[in-house]
Short mmCIF file of N, CA and C in Angstrom, two decimals:
data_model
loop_
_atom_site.label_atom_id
_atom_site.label_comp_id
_atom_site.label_asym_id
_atom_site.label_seq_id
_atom_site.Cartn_x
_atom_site.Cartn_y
_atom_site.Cartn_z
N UNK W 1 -2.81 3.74 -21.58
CA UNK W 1 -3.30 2.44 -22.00
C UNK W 1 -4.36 2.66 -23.07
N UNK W 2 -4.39 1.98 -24.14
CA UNK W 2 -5.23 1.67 -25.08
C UNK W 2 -6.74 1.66 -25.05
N UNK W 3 -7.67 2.67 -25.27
CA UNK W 3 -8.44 2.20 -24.84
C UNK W 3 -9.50 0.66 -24.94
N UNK W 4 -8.72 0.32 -26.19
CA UNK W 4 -9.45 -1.27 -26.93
C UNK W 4 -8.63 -2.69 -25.67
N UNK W 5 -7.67 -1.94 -25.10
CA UNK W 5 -6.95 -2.63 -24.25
C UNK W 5 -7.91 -3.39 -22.76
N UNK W 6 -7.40 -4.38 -23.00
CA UNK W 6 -8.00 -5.33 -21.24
C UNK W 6 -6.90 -4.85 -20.33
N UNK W 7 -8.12 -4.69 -18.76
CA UNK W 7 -7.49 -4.73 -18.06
C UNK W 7 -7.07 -6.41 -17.34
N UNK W 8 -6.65 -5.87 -16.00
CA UNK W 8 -5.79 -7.55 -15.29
C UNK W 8 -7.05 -7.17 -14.51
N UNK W 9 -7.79 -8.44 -14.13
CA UNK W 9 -9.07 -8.31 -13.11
C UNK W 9 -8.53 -8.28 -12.28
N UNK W 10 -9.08 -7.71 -10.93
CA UNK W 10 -8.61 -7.79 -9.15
C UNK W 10 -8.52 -9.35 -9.08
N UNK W 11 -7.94 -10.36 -8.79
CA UNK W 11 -8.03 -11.43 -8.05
C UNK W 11 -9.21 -11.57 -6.78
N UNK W 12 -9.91 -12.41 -7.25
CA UNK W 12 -11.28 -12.95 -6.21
C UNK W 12 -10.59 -13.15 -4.78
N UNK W 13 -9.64 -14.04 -4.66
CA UNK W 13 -8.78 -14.41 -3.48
C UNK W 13 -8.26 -13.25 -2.88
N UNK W 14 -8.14 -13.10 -1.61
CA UNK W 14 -7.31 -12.49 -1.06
C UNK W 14 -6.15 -12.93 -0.09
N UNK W 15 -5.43 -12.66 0.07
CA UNK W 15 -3.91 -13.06 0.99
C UNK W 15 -4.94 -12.81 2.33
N UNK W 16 -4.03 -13.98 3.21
CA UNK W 16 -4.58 -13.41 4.41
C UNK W 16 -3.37 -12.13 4.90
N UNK W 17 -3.93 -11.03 6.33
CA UNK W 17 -3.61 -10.53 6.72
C UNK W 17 -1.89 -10.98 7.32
N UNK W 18 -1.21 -9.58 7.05
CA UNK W 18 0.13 -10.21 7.21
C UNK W 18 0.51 -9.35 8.93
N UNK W 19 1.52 -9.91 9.44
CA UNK W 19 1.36 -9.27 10.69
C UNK W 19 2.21 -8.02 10.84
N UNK W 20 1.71 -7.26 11.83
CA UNK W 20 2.41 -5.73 11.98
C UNK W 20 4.35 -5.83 11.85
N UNK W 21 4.68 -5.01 11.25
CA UNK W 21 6.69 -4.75 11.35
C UNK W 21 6.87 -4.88 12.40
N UNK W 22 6.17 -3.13 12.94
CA UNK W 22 6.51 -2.41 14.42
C UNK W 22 5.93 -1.91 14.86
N UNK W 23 5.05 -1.64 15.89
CA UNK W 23 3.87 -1.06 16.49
C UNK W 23 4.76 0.28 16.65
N UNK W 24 5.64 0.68 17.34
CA UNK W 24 5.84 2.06 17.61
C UNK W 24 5.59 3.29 15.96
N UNK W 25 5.32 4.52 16.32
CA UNK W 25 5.16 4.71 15.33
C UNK W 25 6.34 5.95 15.21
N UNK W 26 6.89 6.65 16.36
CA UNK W 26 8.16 7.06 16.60
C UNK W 26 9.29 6.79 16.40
N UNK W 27 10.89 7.18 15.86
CA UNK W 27 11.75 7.10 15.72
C UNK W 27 12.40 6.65 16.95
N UNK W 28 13.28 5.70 17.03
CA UNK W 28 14.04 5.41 18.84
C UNK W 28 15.39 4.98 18.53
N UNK W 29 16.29 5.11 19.55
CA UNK W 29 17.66 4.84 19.14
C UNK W 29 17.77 3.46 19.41
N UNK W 30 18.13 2.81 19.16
CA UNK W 30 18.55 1.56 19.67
C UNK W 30 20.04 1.01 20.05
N UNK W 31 20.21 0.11 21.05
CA UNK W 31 21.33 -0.02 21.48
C UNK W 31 22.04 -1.72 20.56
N UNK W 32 23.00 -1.49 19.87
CA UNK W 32 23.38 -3.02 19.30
C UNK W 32 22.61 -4.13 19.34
N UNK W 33 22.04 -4.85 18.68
CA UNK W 33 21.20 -6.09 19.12
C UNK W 33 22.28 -6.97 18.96
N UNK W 34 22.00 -8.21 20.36
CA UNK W 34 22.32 -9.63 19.93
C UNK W 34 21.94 -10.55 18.95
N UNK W 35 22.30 -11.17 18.39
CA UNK W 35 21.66 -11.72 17.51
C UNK W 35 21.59 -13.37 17.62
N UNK W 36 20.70 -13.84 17.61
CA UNK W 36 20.53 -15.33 17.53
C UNK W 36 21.07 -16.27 16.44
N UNK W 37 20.78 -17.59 16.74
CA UNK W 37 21.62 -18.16 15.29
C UNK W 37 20.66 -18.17 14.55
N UNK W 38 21.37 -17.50 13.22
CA UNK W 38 20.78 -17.29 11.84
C UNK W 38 21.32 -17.11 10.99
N UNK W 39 20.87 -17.80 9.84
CA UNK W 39 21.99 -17.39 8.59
C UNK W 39 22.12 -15.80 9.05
N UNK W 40 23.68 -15.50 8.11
CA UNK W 40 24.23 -14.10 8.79
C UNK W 40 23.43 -13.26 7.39
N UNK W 41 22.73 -13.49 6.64
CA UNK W 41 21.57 -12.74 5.53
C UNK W 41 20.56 -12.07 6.34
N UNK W 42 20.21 -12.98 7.19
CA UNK W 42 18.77 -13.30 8.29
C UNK W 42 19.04 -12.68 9.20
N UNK W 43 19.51 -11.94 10.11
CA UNK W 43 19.77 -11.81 11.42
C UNK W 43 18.89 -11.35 12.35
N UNK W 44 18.47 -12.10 13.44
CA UNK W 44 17.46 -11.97 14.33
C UNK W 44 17.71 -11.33 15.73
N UNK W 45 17.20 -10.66 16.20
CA UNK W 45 17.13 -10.23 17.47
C UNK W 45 16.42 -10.95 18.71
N UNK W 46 17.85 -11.36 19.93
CA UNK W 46 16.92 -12.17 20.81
C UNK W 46 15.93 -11.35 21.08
N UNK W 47 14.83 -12.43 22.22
CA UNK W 47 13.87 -12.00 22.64
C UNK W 47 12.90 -10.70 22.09
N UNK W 48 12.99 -10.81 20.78
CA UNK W 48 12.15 -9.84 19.93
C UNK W 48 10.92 -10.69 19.18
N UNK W 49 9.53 -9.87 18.97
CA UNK W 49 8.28 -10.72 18.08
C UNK W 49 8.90 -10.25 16.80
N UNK W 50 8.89 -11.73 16.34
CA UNK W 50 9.06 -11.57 14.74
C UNK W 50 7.48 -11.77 14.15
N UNK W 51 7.46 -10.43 13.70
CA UNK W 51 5.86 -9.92 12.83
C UNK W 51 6.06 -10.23 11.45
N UNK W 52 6.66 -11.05 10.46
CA UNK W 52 7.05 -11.85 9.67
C UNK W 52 5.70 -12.50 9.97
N UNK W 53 4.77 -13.09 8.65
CA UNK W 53 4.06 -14.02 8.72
C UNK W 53 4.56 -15.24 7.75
N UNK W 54 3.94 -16.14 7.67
CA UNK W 54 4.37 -17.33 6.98
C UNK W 54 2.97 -18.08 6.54
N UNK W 55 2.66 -17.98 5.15
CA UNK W 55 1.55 -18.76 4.72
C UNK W 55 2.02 -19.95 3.42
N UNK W 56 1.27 -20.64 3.34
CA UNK W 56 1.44 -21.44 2.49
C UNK W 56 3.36 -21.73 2.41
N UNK W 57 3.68 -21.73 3.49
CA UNK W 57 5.45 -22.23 3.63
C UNK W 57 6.04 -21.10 3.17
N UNK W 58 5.91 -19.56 2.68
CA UNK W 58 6.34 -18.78 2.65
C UNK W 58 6.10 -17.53 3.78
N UNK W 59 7.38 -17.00 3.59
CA UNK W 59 7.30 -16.11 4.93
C UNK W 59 7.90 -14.86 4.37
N UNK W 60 6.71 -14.02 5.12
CA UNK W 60 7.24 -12.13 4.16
C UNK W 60 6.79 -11.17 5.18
N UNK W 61 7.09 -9.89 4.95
CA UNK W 61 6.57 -8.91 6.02
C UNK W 61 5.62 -7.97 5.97
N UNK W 62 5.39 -7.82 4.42
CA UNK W 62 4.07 -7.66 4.20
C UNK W 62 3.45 -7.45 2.91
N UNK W 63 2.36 -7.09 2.22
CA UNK W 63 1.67 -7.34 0.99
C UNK W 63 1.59 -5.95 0.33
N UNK W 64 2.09 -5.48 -0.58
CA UNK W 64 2.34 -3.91 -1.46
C UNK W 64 1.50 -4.69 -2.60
N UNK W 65 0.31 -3.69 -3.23
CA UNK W 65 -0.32 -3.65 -4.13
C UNK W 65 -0.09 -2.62 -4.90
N UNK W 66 0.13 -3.09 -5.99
CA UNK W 66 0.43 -1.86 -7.10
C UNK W 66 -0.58 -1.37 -8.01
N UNK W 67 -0.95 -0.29 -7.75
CA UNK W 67 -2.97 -0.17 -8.41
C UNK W 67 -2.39 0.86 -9.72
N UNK W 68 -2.85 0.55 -10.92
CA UNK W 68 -2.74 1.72 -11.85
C UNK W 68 -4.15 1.76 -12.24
N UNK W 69 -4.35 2.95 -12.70
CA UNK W 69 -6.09 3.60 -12.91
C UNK W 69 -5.98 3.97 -14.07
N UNK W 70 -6.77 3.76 -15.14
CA UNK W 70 -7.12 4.34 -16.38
C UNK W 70 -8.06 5.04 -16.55
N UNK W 71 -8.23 5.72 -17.29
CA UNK W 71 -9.75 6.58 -17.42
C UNK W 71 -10.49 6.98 -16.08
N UNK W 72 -9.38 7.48 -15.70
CA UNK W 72 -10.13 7.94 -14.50
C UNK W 72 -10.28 9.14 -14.30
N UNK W 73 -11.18 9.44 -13.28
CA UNK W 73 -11.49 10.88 -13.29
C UNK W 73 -10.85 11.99 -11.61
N UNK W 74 -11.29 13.45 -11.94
CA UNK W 74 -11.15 13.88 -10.55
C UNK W 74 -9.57 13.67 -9.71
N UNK W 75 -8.39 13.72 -10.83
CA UNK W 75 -7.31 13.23 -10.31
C UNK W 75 -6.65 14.45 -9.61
N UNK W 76 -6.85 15.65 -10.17
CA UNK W 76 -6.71 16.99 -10.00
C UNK W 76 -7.11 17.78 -8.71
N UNK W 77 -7.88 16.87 -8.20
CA UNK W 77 -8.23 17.29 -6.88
C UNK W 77 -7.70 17.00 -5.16
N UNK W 78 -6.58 17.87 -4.84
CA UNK W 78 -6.22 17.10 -3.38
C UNK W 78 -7.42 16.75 -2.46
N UNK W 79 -7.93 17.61 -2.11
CA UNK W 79 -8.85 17.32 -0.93
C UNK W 79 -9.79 15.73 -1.18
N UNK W 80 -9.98 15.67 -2.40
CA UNK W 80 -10.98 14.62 -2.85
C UNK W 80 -9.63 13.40 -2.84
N UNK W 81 -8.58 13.13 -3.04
CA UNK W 81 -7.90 12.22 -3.09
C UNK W 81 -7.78 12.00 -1.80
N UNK W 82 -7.58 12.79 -1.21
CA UNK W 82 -7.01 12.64 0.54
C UNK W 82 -7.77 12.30 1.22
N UNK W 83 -9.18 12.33 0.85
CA UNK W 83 -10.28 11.82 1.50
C UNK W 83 -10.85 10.41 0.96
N UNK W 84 -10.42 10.16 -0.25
CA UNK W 84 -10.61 8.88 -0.87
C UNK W 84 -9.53 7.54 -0.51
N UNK W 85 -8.16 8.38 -0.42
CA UNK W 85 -7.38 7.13 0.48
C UNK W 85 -7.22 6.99 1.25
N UNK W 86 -8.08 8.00 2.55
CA UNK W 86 -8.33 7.92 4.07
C UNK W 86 -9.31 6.99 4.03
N UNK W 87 -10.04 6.84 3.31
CA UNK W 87 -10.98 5.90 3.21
C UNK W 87 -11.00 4.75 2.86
N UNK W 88 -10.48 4.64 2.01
CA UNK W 88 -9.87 3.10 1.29
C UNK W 88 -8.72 2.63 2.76
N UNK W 89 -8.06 3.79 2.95
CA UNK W 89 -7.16 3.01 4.56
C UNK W 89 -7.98 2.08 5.54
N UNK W 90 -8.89 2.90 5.81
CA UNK W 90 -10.13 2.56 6.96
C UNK W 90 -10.72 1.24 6.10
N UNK W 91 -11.02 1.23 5.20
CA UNK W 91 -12.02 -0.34 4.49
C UNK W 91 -10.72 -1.40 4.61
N UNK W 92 -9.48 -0.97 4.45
CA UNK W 92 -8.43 -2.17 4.81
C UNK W 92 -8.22 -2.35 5.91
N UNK W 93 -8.86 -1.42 7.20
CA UNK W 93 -8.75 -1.90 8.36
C UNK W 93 -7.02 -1.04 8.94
N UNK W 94 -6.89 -0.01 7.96
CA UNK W 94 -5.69 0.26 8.36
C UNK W 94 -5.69 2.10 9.96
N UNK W 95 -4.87 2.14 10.21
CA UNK W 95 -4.77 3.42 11.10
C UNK W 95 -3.84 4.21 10.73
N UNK W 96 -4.53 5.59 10.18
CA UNK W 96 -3.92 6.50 9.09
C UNK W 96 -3.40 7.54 10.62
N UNK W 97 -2.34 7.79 10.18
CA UNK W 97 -1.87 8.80 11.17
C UNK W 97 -1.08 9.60 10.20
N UNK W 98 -0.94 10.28 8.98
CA UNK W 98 -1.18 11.18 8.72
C UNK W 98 -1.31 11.45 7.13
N UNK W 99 -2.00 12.36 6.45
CA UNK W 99 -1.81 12.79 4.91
C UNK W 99 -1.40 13.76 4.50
N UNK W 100 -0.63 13.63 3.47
CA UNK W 100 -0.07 14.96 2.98
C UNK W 100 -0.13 14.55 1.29
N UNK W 101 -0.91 15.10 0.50
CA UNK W 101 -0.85 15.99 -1.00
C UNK W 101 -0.38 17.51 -1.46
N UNK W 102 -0.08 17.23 -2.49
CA UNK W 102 0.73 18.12 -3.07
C UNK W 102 -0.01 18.24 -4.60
N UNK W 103 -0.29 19.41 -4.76
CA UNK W 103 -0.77 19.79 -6.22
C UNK W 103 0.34 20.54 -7.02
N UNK W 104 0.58 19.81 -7.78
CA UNK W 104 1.62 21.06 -8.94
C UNK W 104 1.46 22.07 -9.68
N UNK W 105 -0.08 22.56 -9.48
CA UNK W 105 -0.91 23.73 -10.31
C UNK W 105 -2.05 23.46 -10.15
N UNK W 106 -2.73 24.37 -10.71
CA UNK W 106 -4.23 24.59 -10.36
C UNK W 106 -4.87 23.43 -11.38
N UNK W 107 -4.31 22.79 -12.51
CA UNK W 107 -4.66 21.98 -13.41
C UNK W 107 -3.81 20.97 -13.46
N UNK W 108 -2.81 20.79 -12.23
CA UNK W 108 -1.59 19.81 -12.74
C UNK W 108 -2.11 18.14 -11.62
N UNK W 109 -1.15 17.74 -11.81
CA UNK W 109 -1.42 16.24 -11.00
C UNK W 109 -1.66 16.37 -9.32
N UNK W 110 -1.40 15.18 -8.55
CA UNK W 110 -1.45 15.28 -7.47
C UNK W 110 -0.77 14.15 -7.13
N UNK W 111 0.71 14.74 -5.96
CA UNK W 111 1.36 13.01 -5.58
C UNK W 111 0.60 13.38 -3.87
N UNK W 112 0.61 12.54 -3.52
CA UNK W 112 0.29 12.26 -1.62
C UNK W 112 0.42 11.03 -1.35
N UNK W 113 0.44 11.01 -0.17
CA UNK W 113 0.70 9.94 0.63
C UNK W 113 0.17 9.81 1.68
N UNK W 114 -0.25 8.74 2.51
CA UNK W 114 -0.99 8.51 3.81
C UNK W 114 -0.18 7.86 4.34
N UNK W 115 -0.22 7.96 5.58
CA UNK W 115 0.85 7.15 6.37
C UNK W 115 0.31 6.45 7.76
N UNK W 116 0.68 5.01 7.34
CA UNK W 116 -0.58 4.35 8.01
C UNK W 116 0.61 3.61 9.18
N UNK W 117 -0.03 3.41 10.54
CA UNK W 117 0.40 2.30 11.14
C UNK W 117 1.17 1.23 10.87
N UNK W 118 0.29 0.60 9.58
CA UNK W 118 0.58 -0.59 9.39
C UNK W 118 1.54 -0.24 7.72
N UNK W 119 1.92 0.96 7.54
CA UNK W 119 2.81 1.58 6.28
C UNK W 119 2.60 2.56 5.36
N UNK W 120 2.13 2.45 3.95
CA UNK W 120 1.66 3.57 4.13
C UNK W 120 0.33 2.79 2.31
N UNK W 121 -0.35 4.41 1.71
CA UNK W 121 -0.94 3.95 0.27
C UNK W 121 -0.52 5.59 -0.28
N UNK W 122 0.28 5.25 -1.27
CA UNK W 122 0.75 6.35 -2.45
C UNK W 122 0.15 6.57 -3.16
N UNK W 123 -0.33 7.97 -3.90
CA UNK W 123 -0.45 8.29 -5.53
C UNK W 123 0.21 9.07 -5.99
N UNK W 124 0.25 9.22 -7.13
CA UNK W 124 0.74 9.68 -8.29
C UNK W 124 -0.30 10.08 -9.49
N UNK W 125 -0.94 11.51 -10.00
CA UNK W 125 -2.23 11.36 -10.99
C UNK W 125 -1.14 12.12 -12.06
N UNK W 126 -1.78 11.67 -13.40
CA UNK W 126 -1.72 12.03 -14.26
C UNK W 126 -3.05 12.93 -15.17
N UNK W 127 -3.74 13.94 -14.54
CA UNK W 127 -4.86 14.39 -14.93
C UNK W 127 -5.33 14.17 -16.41
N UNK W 128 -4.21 14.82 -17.43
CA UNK W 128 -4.36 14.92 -18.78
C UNK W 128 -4.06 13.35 -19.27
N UNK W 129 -4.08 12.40 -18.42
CA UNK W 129 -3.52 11.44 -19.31
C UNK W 129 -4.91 10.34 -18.62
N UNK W 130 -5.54 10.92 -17.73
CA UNK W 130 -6.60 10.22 -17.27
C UNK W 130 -6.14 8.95 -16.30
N UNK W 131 -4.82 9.19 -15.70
CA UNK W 131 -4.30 7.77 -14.97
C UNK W 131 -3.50 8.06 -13.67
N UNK W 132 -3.82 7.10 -12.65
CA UNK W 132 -3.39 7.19 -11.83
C UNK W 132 -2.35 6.14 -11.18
N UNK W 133 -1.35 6.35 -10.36
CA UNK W 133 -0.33 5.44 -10.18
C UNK W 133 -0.15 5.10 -8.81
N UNK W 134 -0.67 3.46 -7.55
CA UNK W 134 -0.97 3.76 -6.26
C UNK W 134 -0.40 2.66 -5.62
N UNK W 135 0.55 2.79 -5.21
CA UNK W 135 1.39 1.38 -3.85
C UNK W 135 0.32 1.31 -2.68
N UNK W 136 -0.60 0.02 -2.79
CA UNK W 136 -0.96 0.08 -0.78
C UNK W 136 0.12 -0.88 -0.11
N UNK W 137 0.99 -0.12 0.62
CA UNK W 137 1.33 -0.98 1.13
C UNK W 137 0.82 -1.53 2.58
N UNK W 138 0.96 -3.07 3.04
CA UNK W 138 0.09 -2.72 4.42
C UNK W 138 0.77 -4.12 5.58
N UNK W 139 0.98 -3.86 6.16
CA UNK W 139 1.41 -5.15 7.29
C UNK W 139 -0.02 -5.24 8.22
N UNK W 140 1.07 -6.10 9.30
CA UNK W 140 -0.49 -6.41 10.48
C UNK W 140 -1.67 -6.98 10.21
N UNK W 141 -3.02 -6.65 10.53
CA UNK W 141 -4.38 -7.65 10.51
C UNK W 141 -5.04 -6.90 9.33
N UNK W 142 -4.38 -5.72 8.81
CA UNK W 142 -4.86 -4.89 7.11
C UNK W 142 -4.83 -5.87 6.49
N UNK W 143 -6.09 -6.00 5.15
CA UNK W 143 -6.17 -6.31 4.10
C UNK W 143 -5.83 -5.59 2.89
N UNK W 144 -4.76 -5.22 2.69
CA UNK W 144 -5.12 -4.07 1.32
C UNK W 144 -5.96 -4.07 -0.27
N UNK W 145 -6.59 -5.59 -0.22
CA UNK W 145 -7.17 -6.12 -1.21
C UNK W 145 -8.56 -5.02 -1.05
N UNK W 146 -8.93 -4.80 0.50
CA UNK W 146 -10.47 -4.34 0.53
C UNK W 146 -10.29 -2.97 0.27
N UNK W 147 -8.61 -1.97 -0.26
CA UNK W 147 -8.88 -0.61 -0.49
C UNK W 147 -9.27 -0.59 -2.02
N UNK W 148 -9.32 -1.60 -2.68
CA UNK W 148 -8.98 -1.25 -4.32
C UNK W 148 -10.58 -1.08 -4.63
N UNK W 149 -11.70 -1.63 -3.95
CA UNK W 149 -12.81 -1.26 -4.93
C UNK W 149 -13.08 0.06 -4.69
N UNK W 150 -12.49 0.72 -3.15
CA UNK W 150 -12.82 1.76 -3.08
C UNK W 150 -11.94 2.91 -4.10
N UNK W 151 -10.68 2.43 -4.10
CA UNK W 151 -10.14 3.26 -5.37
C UNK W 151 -10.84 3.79 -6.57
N UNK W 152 -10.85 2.36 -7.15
CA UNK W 152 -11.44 2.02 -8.60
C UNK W 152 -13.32 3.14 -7.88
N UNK W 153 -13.79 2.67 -7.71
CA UNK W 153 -14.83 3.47 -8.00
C UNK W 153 -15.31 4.93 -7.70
N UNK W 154 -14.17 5.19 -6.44
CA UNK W 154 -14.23 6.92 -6.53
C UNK W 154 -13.84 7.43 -7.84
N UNK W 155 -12.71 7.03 -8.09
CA UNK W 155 -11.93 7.71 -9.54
C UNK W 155 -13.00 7.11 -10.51
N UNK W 156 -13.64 6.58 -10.80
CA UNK W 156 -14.73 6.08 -11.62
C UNK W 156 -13.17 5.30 -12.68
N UNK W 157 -12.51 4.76 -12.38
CA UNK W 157 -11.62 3.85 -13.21
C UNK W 157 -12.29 3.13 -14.49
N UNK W 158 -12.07 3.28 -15.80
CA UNK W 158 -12.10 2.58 -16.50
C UNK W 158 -11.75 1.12 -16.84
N UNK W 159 -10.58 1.23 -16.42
CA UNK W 159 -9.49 -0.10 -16.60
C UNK W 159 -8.75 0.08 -15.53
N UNK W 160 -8.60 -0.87 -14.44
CA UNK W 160 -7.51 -1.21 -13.29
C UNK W 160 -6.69 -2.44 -13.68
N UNK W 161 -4.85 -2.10 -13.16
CA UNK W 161 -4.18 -3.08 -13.54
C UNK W 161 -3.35 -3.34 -12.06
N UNK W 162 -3.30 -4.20 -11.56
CA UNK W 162 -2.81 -4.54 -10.49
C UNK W 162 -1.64 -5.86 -10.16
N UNK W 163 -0.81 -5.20 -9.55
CA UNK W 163 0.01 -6.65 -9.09
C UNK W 163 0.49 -6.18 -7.66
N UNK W 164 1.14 -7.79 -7.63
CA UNK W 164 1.00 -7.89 -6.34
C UNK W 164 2.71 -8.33 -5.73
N UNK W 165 3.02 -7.74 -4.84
CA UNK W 165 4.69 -8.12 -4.36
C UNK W 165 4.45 -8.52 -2.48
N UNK W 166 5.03 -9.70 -2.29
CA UNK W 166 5.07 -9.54 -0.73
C UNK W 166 6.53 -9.01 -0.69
N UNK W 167 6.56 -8.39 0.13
CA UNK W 167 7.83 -7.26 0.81
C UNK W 167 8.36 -8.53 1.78
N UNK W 168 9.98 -8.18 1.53
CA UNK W 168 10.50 -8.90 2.88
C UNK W 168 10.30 -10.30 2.74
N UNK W 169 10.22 -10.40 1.54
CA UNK W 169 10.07 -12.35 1.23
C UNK W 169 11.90 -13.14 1.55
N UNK W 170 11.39 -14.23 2.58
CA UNK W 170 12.33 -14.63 2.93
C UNK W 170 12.44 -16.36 1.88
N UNK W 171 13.54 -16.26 1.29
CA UNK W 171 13.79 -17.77 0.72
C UNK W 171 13.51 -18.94 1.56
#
């Protein structure tokens, strides 16, 4: 990005909290579900919680923020990333159960991932290019709005550009 370039401000508002997928955090087999009446797009499982929330007459499963970082710094570093989006997890209220980064050289980028309860928050750095590339995604009583200042100001971000997708948006 340019540096004469504007960024997209964070939005003041935040979504409210969307509710959990699936509490288990284990793989399980499952046996055929019945399904209730529903359009055959839709298909529901009796006697199951649908963790689907519904605000403002729309209904989704949960809120993915797409964070890009400019001018940022310290991208090169696993331990410091892994500890910066364990942290930003925890300010969204999320439960990290596990991280894994990956460095491509002693000077190269860093992708990782955290893997949260409620889903997960990705990066992607570009060291030499000063930018970073970050999905929070988050279901349940998480906010993922409250990980981005912590982003933006570990990496000392220049310019943040953000959008926003609800997952699982039902017509």
């Amino acid at each position: 990005m340019p540096k004469n370039a504007t960024a997209k401000i964070i939005p003041e508002t935040r979504l409210d909290s969307a509710r959990r997928l699936a509490r288990a955090t284990k793989a399980v087999k499952l046996a055929p579900a019945k399904t209730a009446s529903a359009p055959a797009a839709y298909p529901t499982v009796e006697n199951k919680t649908d963790y689907f929330v519904e605000r403002n007459g729309v209904k989704f499963a949960g809120m993915h923020l797409i964070l890009e970082l400019w001018q940022a710094t310290r991208l090169d570093d696993p331990k410091f990333i892994a500890e910066t989006l364990e942290r930003a997890a925890k300010a969204a209220s999320a439960t990290v159960l596990h991280t894994h980064m990956h460095h491509f050289s002693p000077n190269g980028g860093v992708s990782g991932v955290v893997v949260l309860a409620e889903s997960h928050i990705s990066i992607h750095t570009w060291p030499e290019r000063n930018y970073a590339a970050l999905d929070i995604f988050m279901c349940g009583k998480c906010d993922a709005y409250l990980a981005v200042p912590i982003l933006r100001e570990a990496f000392g971000a220049g310019s943040v550009q953000l959008s926003e997708l609800k997952r699982g948006l039902i017509p």
